GROMACS .gro file of C-alpha atoms in nm:
model
  437
    1UNK     CA    1   8.790  12.395  12.727
    2UNK     CA    2   8.668  12.358  12.320
    3UNK     CA    3   8.394  12.109  12.229
    4UNK     CA    4   8.651  11.913  12.054
    5UNK     CA    5   8.888  11.887  12.329
    6UNK     CA    6   8.601  11.765  12.568
    7UNK     CA    7   8.505  11.476  12.356
    8UNK     CA    8   8.858  11.356  12.339
    9UNK     CA    9   8.922  11.367  12.706
   10UNK     CA   10   8.583  11.183  12.767
   11UNK     CA   11   8.678  10.916  12.462
   12UNK     CA   12   9.024  10.863  12.637
   13UNK     CA   13   8.836  10.758  12.971
   14UNK     CA   14   8.742  10.438  12.838
   15UNK     CA   15   9.000  10.370  12.542
   16UNK     CA   16   9.232  10.086  12.583
   17UNK     CA   17   9.593  10.111  12.658
   18UNK     CA   18   9.804   9.815  12.691
   19UNK     CA   19   9.690   9.440  12.601
   20UNK     CA   20   9.471   9.286  12.834
   21UNK     CA   21   9.343   8.931  12.947
   22UNK     CA   22   9.083   8.712  12.745
   23UNK     CA   23   8.800   8.755  12.991
   24UNK     CA   24   8.835   9.142  12.906
   25UNK     CA   25   8.863   9.112  12.544
   26UNK     CA   26   8.503   8.906  12.565
   27UNK     CA   27   8.373   9.192  12.775
   28UNK     CA   28   8.474   9.444  12.531
   29UNK     CA   29   8.307   9.228  12.217
   30UNK     CA   30   7.991   9.249  12.442
   31UNK     CA   31   8.028   9.613  12.473
   32UNK     CA   32   8.069   9.662  12.103
   33UNK     CA   33   7.795   9.421  11.988
   34UNK     CA   34   7.568   9.638  12.218
   35UNK     CA   35   7.515   9.416  12.467
   36UNK     CA   36   7.541   9.652  12.757
   37UNK     CA   37   7.422   9.429  13.048
   38UNK     CA   38   7.634   9.153  12.988
   39UNK     CA   39   7.957   9.383  12.921
   40UNK     CA   40   7.885   9.560  13.263
   41UNK     CA   41   7.801   9.249  13.425
   42UNK     CA   42   8.122   9.110  13.325
   43UNK     CA   43   8.332   9.381  13.388
   44UNK     CA   44   8.217   9.454  13.726
   45UNK     CA   45   8.303   9.071  13.815
   46UNK     CA   46   8.639   9.155  13.683
   47UNK     CA   47   8.699   9.449  13.884
   48UNK     CA   48   8.700   9.212  14.180
   49UNK     CA   49   8.871   8.923  14.097
   50UNK     CA   50   9.133   9.041  13.840
   51UNK     CA   51   9.523   9.069  13.944
   52UNK     CA   52   9.630   9.441  14.006
   53UNK     CA   53   9.691   9.520  13.636
   54UNK     CA   54   9.392   9.433  13.480
   55UNK     CA   55   9.168   9.530  13.791
   56UNK     CA   56   9.221   9.928  13.612
   57UNK     CA   57   9.144   9.794  13.301
   58UNK     CA   58   8.839   9.625  13.404
   59UNK     CA   59   8.715   9.936  13.593
   60UNK     CA   60   8.802  10.159  13.284
   61UNK     CA   61   8.541   9.914  13.106
   62UNK     CA   62   8.291   9.931  13.380
   63UNK     CA   63   8.274  10.287  13.388
   64UNK     CA   64   8.247  10.290  13.007
   65UNK     CA   65   7.969  10.077  12.987
   66UNK     CA   66   7.770  10.236  13.282
   67UNK     CA   67   7.837  10.576  13.125
   68UNK     CA   68   7.666  10.459  12.787
   69UNK     CA   69   7.382  10.329  13.015
   70UNK     CA   70   7.374  10.710  13.143
   71UNK     CA   71   7.429  10.582  13.495
   72UNK     CA   72   7.673  10.848  13.609
   73UNK     CA   73   7.496  10.874  13.970
   74UNK     CA   74   7.552  10.521  14.026
   75UNK     CA   75   7.918  10.535  13.912
   76UNK     CA   76   7.986  10.779  14.145
   77UNK     CA   77   7.821  10.615  14.423
   78UNK     CA   78   8.039  10.271  14.325
   79UNK     CA   79   8.364  10.466  14.323
   80UNK     CA   80   8.319  10.650  14.647
   81UNK     CA   81   8.248  10.278  14.807
   82UNK     CA   82   8.577  10.149  14.684
   83UNK     CA   83   8.849  10.118  14.962
   84UNK     CA   84   9.101  10.367  14.992
   85UNK     CA   85   9.360  10.339  14.753
   86UNK     CA   86   9.503  10.345  14.405
   87UNK     CA   87   9.207  10.180  14.232
   88UNK     CA   88   8.970  10.447  14.423
   89UNK     CA   89   9.168  10.742  14.294
   90UNK     CA   90   9.166  10.598  13.971
   91UNK     CA   91   8.841  10.520  13.943
   92UNK     CA   92   8.686  10.859  14.098
   93UNK     CA   93   8.917  11.047  13.847
   94UNK     CA   94   8.753  10.861  13.548
   95UNK     CA   95   8.406  10.888  13.679
   96UNK     CA   96   8.470  11.265  13.727
   97UNK     CA   97   8.577  11.305  13.357
   98UNK     CA   98   8.284  11.090  13.228
   99UNK     CA   99   8.027  11.347  13.416
  100UNK     CA  100   8.235  11.651  13.273
  101UNK     CA  101   8.571  11.699  13.104
  102UNK     CA  102   8.553  11.985  13.314
  103UNK     CA  103   8.670  11.807  13.619
  104UNK     CA  104   9.013  11.783  13.458
  105UNK     CA  105   9.218  11.943  13.719
  106UNK     CA  106   9.055  11.727  14.006
  107UNK     CA  107   9.064  11.438  13.835
  108UNK     CA  108   9.458  11.520  13.755
  109UNK     CA  109   9.497  11.550  14.148
  110UNK     CA  110   9.334  11.194  14.179
  111UNK     CA  111   9.511  11.038  13.900
  112UNK     CA  112   9.849  11.179  14.053
  113UNK     CA  113   9.764  11.028  14.383
  114UNK     CA  114   9.699  10.692  14.236
  115UNK     CA  115  10.015  10.715  14.064
  116UNK     CA  116  10.193  10.759  14.424
  117UNK     CA  117  10.015  10.483  14.567
  118UNK     CA  118  10.113  10.226  14.282
  119UNK     CA  119  10.427  10.372  14.171
  120UNK     CA  120  10.513  10.049  13.949
  121UNK     CA  121  10.193  10.093  13.754
  122UNK     CA  122  10.215  10.195  13.374
  123UNK     CA  123   9.858  10.232  13.333
  124UNK     CA  124   9.780  10.535  13.547
  125UNK     CA  125  10.057  10.770  13.428
  126UNK     CA  126   9.967  10.665  13.063
  127UNK     CA  127   9.586  10.764  13.129
  128UNK     CA  128   9.719  11.091  13.289
  129UNK     CA  129   9.944  11.152  13.010
  130UNK     CA  130   9.699  11.115  12.715
  131UNK     CA  131   9.435  11.324  12.905
  132UNK     CA  132   9.688  11.612  12.951
  133UNK     CA  133   9.781  11.561  12.617
  134UNK     CA  134   9.407  11.587  12.452
  135UNK     CA  135   9.384  11.892  12.671
  136UNK     CA  136   9.678  12.038  12.484
  137UNK     CA  137   9.915  12.032  12.785
  138UNK     CA  138  10.195  11.814  12.590
  139UNK     CA  139  10.493  11.980  12.847
  140UNK     CA  140  10.292  11.829  13.136
  141UNK     CA  141  10.207  11.540  12.973
  142UNK     CA  142  10.550  11.430  12.875
  143UNK     CA  143  10.686  11.318  13.206
  144UNK     CA  144  10.398  11.106  13.302
  145UNK     CA  145  10.404  10.939  12.970
  146UNK     CA  146  10.800  10.879  12.996
  147UNK     CA  147  10.688  10.725  13.320
  148UNK     CA  148  10.452  10.505  13.168
  149UNK     CA  149  10.687  10.361  12.890
  150UNK     CA  150  10.946  10.306  13.128
  151UNK     CA  151  10.745  10.100  13.361
  152UNK     CA  152  10.519   9.927  13.093
  153UNK     CA  153  10.689   9.977  12.752
  154UNK     CA  154  10.419   9.993  12.493
  155UNK     CA  155  10.309  10.105  12.149
  156UNK     CA  156  10.023  10.312  12.286
  157UNK     CA  157  10.282  10.540  12.519
  158UNK     CA  158  10.545  10.538  12.239
  159UNK     CA  159  10.287  10.656  12.005
  160UNK     CA  160  10.169  10.935  12.254
  161UNK     CA  161  10.521  11.048  12.331
  162UNK     CA  162  10.569  11.089  11.956
  163UNK     CA  163  10.274  11.340  11.940
  164UNK     CA  164  10.394  11.514  12.263
  165UNK     CA  165  10.737  11.551  12.114
  166UNK     CA  166  10.577  11.723  11.803
  167UNK     CA  167  10.370  11.924  11.973
  168UNK     CA  168  10.694  12.053  12.144
  169UNK     CA  169  10.859  12.122  11.809
  170UNK     CA  170  11.086  11.829  11.854
  171UNK     CA  171  11.069  11.626  11.537
  172UNK     CA  172  11.371  11.410  11.525
  173UNK     CA  173  11.258  11.298  11.868
  174UNK     CA  174  10.854  11.264  11.765
  175UNK     CA  175  11.010  11.022  11.483
  176UNK     CA  176  11.219  10.838  11.732
  177UNK     CA  177  10.934  10.736  11.920
  178UNK     CA  178  10.718  10.655  11.612
  179UNK     CA  179  10.975  10.423  11.521
  180UNK     CA  180  10.967  10.257  11.854
  181UNK     CA  181  10.611  10.225  11.876
  182UNK     CA  182  10.630   9.990  11.569
  183UNK     CA  183  10.860   9.771  11.798
  184UNK     CA  184  10.631   9.725  12.065
  185UNK     CA  185  10.318   9.515  11.921
  186UNK     CA  186  10.122   9.780  11.795
  187UNK     CA  187   9.735   9.760  11.773
  188UNK     CA  188   9.526   9.900  11.481
  189UNK     CA  189   9.458  10.212  11.699
  190UNK     CA  190   9.853  10.272  11.799
  191UNK     CA  191   9.922  10.241  11.409
  192UNK     CA  192   9.613  10.490  11.302
  193UNK     CA  193   9.755  10.718  11.585
  194UNK     CA  194  10.102  10.692  11.406
  195UNK     CA  195   9.962  10.719  11.094
  196UNK     CA  196   9.791  11.059  11.226
  197UNK     CA  197  10.130  11.186  11.347
  198UNK     CA  198  10.281  11.175  11.018
  199UNK     CA  199  10.000  11.349  10.860
  200UNK     CA  200  10.055  11.636  11.082
  201UNK     CA  201  10.402  11.603  11.012
  202UNK     CA  202  10.331  11.651  10.668
  203UNK     CA  203  10.097  11.959  10.697
  204UNK     CA  204  10.312  12.145  10.907
  205UNK     CA  205  10.655  12.063  10.745
  206UNK     CA  206  10.602  11.979  10.410
  207UNK     CA  207  10.337  12.270  10.343
  208UNK     CA  208  10.306  12.516  10.040
  209UNK     CA  209  10.270  12.895  10.179
  210UNK     CA  210   9.898  12.995  10.187
  211UNK     CA  211   9.933  13.257   9.901
  212UNK     CA  212  10.050  12.991   9.655
  213UNK     CA  213   9.807  12.718   9.793
  214UNK     CA  214   9.568  12.816   9.506
  215UNK     CA  215   9.789  12.763   9.231
  216UNK     CA  216   9.936  12.421   9.381
  217UNK     CA  217   9.639  12.293   9.437
  218UNK     CA  218   9.521  12.346   9.073
  219UNK     CA  219   9.835  12.142   8.962
  220UNK     CA  220   9.728  11.878   9.174
  221UNK     CA  221   9.384  11.850   9.074
  222UNK     CA  222   9.540  11.799   8.736
  223UNK     CA  223   9.708  11.517   8.839
  224UNK     CA  224   9.534  11.317   9.074
  225UNK     CA  225   9.161  11.388   8.998
  226UNK     CA  226   9.177  11.488   8.623
  227UNK     CA  227   9.446  11.251   8.538
  228UNK     CA  228   9.611  11.529   8.318
  229UNK     CA  229   9.962  11.480   8.404
  230UNK     CA  230  10.080  11.699   8.114
  231UNK     CA  231   9.882  11.980   8.228
  232UNK     CA  232   9.984  11.932   8.558
  233UNK     CA  233  10.356  11.930   8.454
  234UNK     CA  234  10.295  12.275   8.271
  235UNK     CA  235  10.142  12.444   8.591
  236UNK     CA  236  10.401  12.308   8.775
  237UNK     CA  237  10.670  12.465   8.566
  238UNK     CA  238  10.484  12.774   8.596
  239UNK     CA  239  10.482  12.786   8.964
  240UNK     CA  240  10.872  12.681   8.978
  241UNK     CA  241  10.960  12.947   8.771
  242UNK     CA  242  10.874  13.197   9.031
  243UNK     CA  243  10.924  12.992   9.343
  244UNK     CA  244  11.199  12.750   9.276
  245UNK     CA  245  11.238  12.652   9.639
  246UNK     CA  246  10.869  12.469   9.672
  247UNK     CA  247  10.985  12.132   9.729
  248UNK     CA  248  10.631  12.000   9.725
  249UNK     CA  249  10.611  12.104   9.374
  250UNK     CA  250  10.908  11.954   9.287
  251UNK     CA  251  10.752  11.649   9.408
  252UNK     CA  252  10.443  11.686   9.263
  253UNK     CA  253  10.646  11.761   8.923
  254UNK     CA  254  10.836  11.414   8.979
  255UNK     CA  255  10.491  11.218   9.032
  256UNK     CA  256  10.355  11.359   8.747
  257UNK     CA  257  10.682  11.252   8.551
  258UNK     CA  258  10.628  10.902   8.666
  259UNK     CA  259  10.273  10.898   8.557
  260UNK     CA  260  10.377  10.992   8.202
  261UNK     CA  261  10.682  10.694   8.212
  262UNK     CA  262  10.922  10.973   8.192
  263UNK     CA  263  11.134  10.816   8.492
  264UNK     CA  264  11.452  11.015   8.412
  265UNK     CA  265  11.278  11.363   8.457
  266UNK     CA  266  11.107  11.215   8.755
  267UNK     CA  267  11.417  11.134   8.915
  268UNK     CA  268  11.564  11.459   8.871
  269UNK     CA  269  11.236  11.610   9.029
  270UNK     CA  270  11.230  11.435   9.291
  271UNK     CA  271  11.590  11.466   9.396
  272UNK     CA  272  11.569  11.838   9.414
  273UNK     CA  273  11.257  11.776   9.630
  274UNK     CA  274  11.442  11.580   9.830
  275UNK     CA  275  11.756  11.841   9.884
  276UNK     CA  276  11.479  12.097   9.974
  277UNK     CA  277  11.276  11.899  10.182
  278UNK     CA  278  11.506  11.603  10.323
  279UNK     CA  279  11.231  11.469  10.596
  280UNK     CA  280  10.957  11.417  10.349
  281UNK     CA  281  10.900  11.039  10.280
  282UNK     CA  282  10.719  11.049   9.937
  283UNK     CA  283  11.026  11.165   9.782
  284UNK     CA  284  11.227  10.890   9.897
  285UNK     CA  285  10.949  10.619   9.822
  286UNK     CA  286  10.911  10.722   9.497
  287UNK     CA  287  11.290  10.690   9.423
  288UNK     CA  288  11.316  10.378   9.589
  289UNK     CA  289  11.045  10.279   9.329
  290UNK     CA  290  11.209  10.396   9.026
  291UNK     CA  291  11.561  10.261   9.153
  292UNK     CA  292  11.413   9.930   9.211
  293UNK     CA  293  11.239   9.900   8.866
  294UNK     CA  294  11.578   9.981   8.692
  295UNK     CA  295  11.758   9.723   8.899
  296UNK     CA  296  11.963   9.946   9.111
  297UNK     CA  297  11.903   9.768   9.401
  298UNK     CA  298  12.135   9.949   9.646
  299UNK     CA  299  11.983  10.293   9.582
  300UNK     CA  300  11.644  10.138   9.598
  301UNK     CA  301  11.740   9.990   9.935
  302UNK     CA  302  11.850  10.349  10.073
  303UNK     CA  303  11.570  10.510   9.936
  304UNK     CA  304  11.325  10.244  10.119
  305UNK     CA  305  11.523  10.303  10.455
  306UNK     CA  306  11.496  10.666  10.423
  307UNK     CA  307  11.116  10.661  10.344
  308UNK     CA  308  11.081  10.407  10.628
  309UNK     CA  309  11.294  10.613  10.857
  310UNK     CA  310  11.068  10.945  10.785
  311UNK     CA  311  10.758  10.735  10.798
  312UNK     CA  312  10.772  10.414  11.008
  313UNK     CA  313  10.409  10.350  10.936
  314UNK     CA  314  10.432  10.324  10.553
  315UNK     CA  315  10.341   9.951  10.417
  316UNK     CA  316  10.514  10.037  10.075
  317UNK     CA  317  10.837  10.124  10.217
  318UNK     CA  318  10.829   9.855  10.436
  319UNK     CA  319  10.755   9.569  10.191
  320UNK     CA  320  10.989   9.747   9.928
  321UNK     CA  321  11.268   9.731  10.152
  322UNK     CA  322  11.206   9.386  10.239
  323UNK     CA  323  11.197   9.286   9.897
  324UNK     CA  324  11.517   9.450   9.762
  325UNK     CA  325  11.722   9.308  10.047
  326UNK     CA  326  11.597   8.977   9.974
  327UNK     CA  327  11.714   9.025   9.598
  328UNK     CA  328  12.055   9.140   9.748
  329UNK     CA  329  12.081   8.827   9.942
  330UNK     CA  330  12.081   8.988  10.280
  331UNK     CA  331  11.841   8.747  10.426
  332UNK     CA  332  11.910   8.856  10.799
  333UNK     CA  333  11.844   9.235  10.679
  334UNK     CA  334  11.559   9.113  10.487
  335UNK     CA  335  11.368   8.937  10.761
  336UNK     CA  336  11.436   9.273  11.039
  337UNK     CA  337  11.245   9.456  10.726
  338UNK     CA  338  10.943   9.183  10.705
  339UNK     CA  339  10.941   9.194  11.071
  340UNK     CA  340  10.850   9.557  11.059
  341UNK     CA  341  10.573   9.475  10.773
  342UNK     CA  342  10.435   9.201  11.003
  343UNK     CA  343  10.368   9.474  11.289
  344UNK     CA  344  10.203   9.716  11.053
  345UNK     CA  345  10.015   9.471  10.899
  346UNK     CA  346   9.900   9.351  11.256
  347UNK     CA  347  10.008   8.980  11.146
  348UNK     CA  348   9.845   8.992  10.795
  349UNK     CA  349   9.901   8.630  10.598
  350UNK     CA  350  10.156   8.790  10.338
  351UNK     CA  351  10.378   8.983  10.585
  352UNK     CA  352  10.392   8.655  10.801
  353UNK     CA  353  10.498   8.466  10.466
  354UNK     CA  354  10.732   8.695  10.351
  355UNK     CA  355  10.915   8.714  10.711
  356UNK     CA  356  10.900   8.353  10.736
  357UNK     CA  357  11.105   8.300  10.424
  358UNK     CA  358  11.365   8.565  10.533
  359UNK     CA  359  11.409   8.420  10.875
  360UNK     CA  360  11.413   8.080  10.704
  361UNK     CA  361  11.678   8.230  10.434
  362UNK     CA  362  11.880   8.344  10.741
  363UNK     CA  363  11.926   8.011  10.905
  364UNK     CA  364  11.681   8.143  11.190
  365UNK     CA  365  11.465   7.826  11.273
  366UNK     CA  366  11.304   7.974  11.558
  367UNK     CA  367  11.189   8.286  11.403
  368UNK     CA  368  11.105   8.129  11.096
  369UNK     CA  369  10.911   7.856  11.267
  370UNK     CA  370  10.687   8.134  11.475
  371UNK     CA  371  10.609   8.319  11.182
  372UNK     CA  372  10.486   8.026  10.988
  373UNK     CA  373  10.308   7.873  11.295
  374UNK     CA  374  10.126   8.180  11.304
  375UNK     CA  375  10.019   8.169  10.928
  376UNK     CA  376   9.919   7.818  10.969
  377UNK     CA  377   9.700   7.907  11.285
  378UNK     CA  378   9.496   8.155  11.042
  379UNK     CA  379   9.535   7.892  10.756
  380UNK     CA  380   9.542   7.559  10.842
  381UNK     CA  381   9.544   7.430  10.482
  382UNK     CA  382   9.821   7.666  10.373
  383UNK     CA  383  10.053   7.465  10.175
  384UNK     CA  384  10.390   7.645  10.225
  385UNK     CA  385  10.342   7.685  10.584
  386UNK     CA  386  10.310   7.338  10.626
  387UNK     CA  387  10.583   7.247  10.399
  388UNK     CA  388  10.831   7.499  10.543
  389UNK     CA  389  10.727   7.386  10.893
  390UNK     CA  390  10.810   7.017  10.832
  391UNK     CA  391  11.164   7.139  10.683
  392UNK     CA  392  11.228   7.361  10.979
  393UNK     CA  393  11.131   7.075  11.252
  394UNK     CA  394  11.329   6.823  11.016
  395UNK     CA  395  11.625   7.006  11.069
  396UNK     CA  396  11.563   7.062  11.448
  397UNK     CA  397  11.529   6.664  11.457
  398UNK     CA  398  11.869   6.620  11.269
  399UNK     CA  399  12.025   6.869  11.561
  400UNK     CA  400  11.874   6.706  11.841
  401UNK     CA  401  11.743   6.363  11.753
  402UNK     CA  402  11.404   6.406  11.937
  403UNK     CA  403  11.128   6.166  11.795
  404UNK     CA  404  10.872   6.427  11.843
  405UNK     CA  405  10.979   6.670  11.625
  406UNK     CA  406  11.021   6.402  11.362
  407UNK     CA  407  10.667   6.308  11.403
  408UNK     CA  408  10.539   6.678  11.396
  409UNK     CA  409  10.731   6.713  11.064
  410UNK     CA  410  10.582   6.416  10.912
  411UNK     CA  411  10.254   6.541  11.007
  412UNK     CA  412  10.287   6.890  10.851
  413UNK     CA  413  10.442   6.719  10.559
  414UNK     CA  414  10.154   6.478  10.509
  415UNK     CA  415   9.908   6.810  10.543
  416UNK     CA  416  10.127   6.978  10.244
  417UNK     CA  417  10.061   6.673  10.034
  418UNK     CA  418   9.717   6.668  10.088
  419UNK     CA  419   9.690   7.003   9.919
  420UNK     CA  420   9.940   6.943   9.649
  421UNK     CA  421   9.986   6.568   9.601
  422UNK     CA  422  10.195   6.601   9.290
  423UNK     CA  423  10.461   6.848   9.445
  424UNK     CA  424  10.801   6.707   9.398
  425UNK     CA  425  10.905   6.913   9.671
  426UNK     CA  426  10.667   6.753   9.912
  427UNK     CA  427  10.767   6.368   9.793
  428UNK     CA  428  11.130   6.447   9.845
  429UNK     CA  429  11.044   6.541  10.213
  430UNK     CA  430  10.832   6.287  10.284
  431UNK     CA  431  11.106   6.034  10.150
  432UNK     CA  432  11.342   6.186  10.397
  433UNK     CA  433  11.102   6.153  10.653
  434UNK     CA  434  10.968   5.811  10.628
  435UNK     CA  435  11.313   5.680  10.512
  436UNK     CA  436  11.186   5.548  10.158
  437UNK     CA  437  10.839   5.380  10.298
   0.00000   0.00000   0.00000
């Protein structure tokens, strides 16, 4: 086993899988702050009193804490003293790997025993799957990760399956799993792993042959580091004269033309690149940007969709698609595109605002309320969030005639008025809410 694989396996012993409860989150924060004693004590107490799903997370955290303290022997005695069953097998497997990644065969047997004892668990097959994947055994990892996703659908399992499929040469399935991961509330780590997959795909699928890489990188250097697009264009044309089939060079040529403002030439080059390499998201993304700048919105939307299809983690593709669909007055589609952006930006303020606006334009009061409420939780004095929530609650009150909705609407409108007291929109809304008083 290589040193890199060994390090990865040890890291996977401690890494989190699915979301956990608040107590575990606090214990992890203690660990990140370097307060090992507090983190270990908190994890130890959670092992004994957590529900079944959280117990495994608490065990993993406890093993991580004690490993950092160098207490592997104490961990082995602790694991051996647990009551027979799935948690004991799970703990003994992870402790063995914490001591030495060479213990993988025995740890695998322990995890398989734990999975048989707790067949409904998603964490146990997930942990076994990612450890096997890190040991470069994608075929063995696949059924365990599929089982994990079936038991507890999560972005972590989906991203791992995407890497498995890519390792097995199944590009379409890899991208399908990558797209699924975005739909399952990915963490920052999940998104980072997803973007690592896209980089792996780019290196394998969109590369220049080794014998030509020096000439290609010379042209790329002129464009990216020396800011000499004209020189990059000349070098790209020289390379294409001998090798017109190189999609990456057509892409480089297109980007250089964009830099010079020659959008017509850029479109020609990027389209050629897209024909030669349909799965490269860069060509579609830049074509979308050019078409949007020309107000050719249908073509822009098609290319943003294609870019997002082949790179589900691309923020520019997600935001561009939402923006173009909004301009096309397709509010429901724009809302879905912006929800994708919310997932990628982990509930960022900009994404929540755009998603809230789109859902409101589509008539989705519930989804719009949820997005603006999340924005308000992060920014309590946000003018637009308070204004839109007041409007949403008023419309709900008009449908259901619930006094509590009206009271909440007044509260949000008054908050918006405190931020912008001269806003005609807020004044009009307050008049509606107070009956002119």
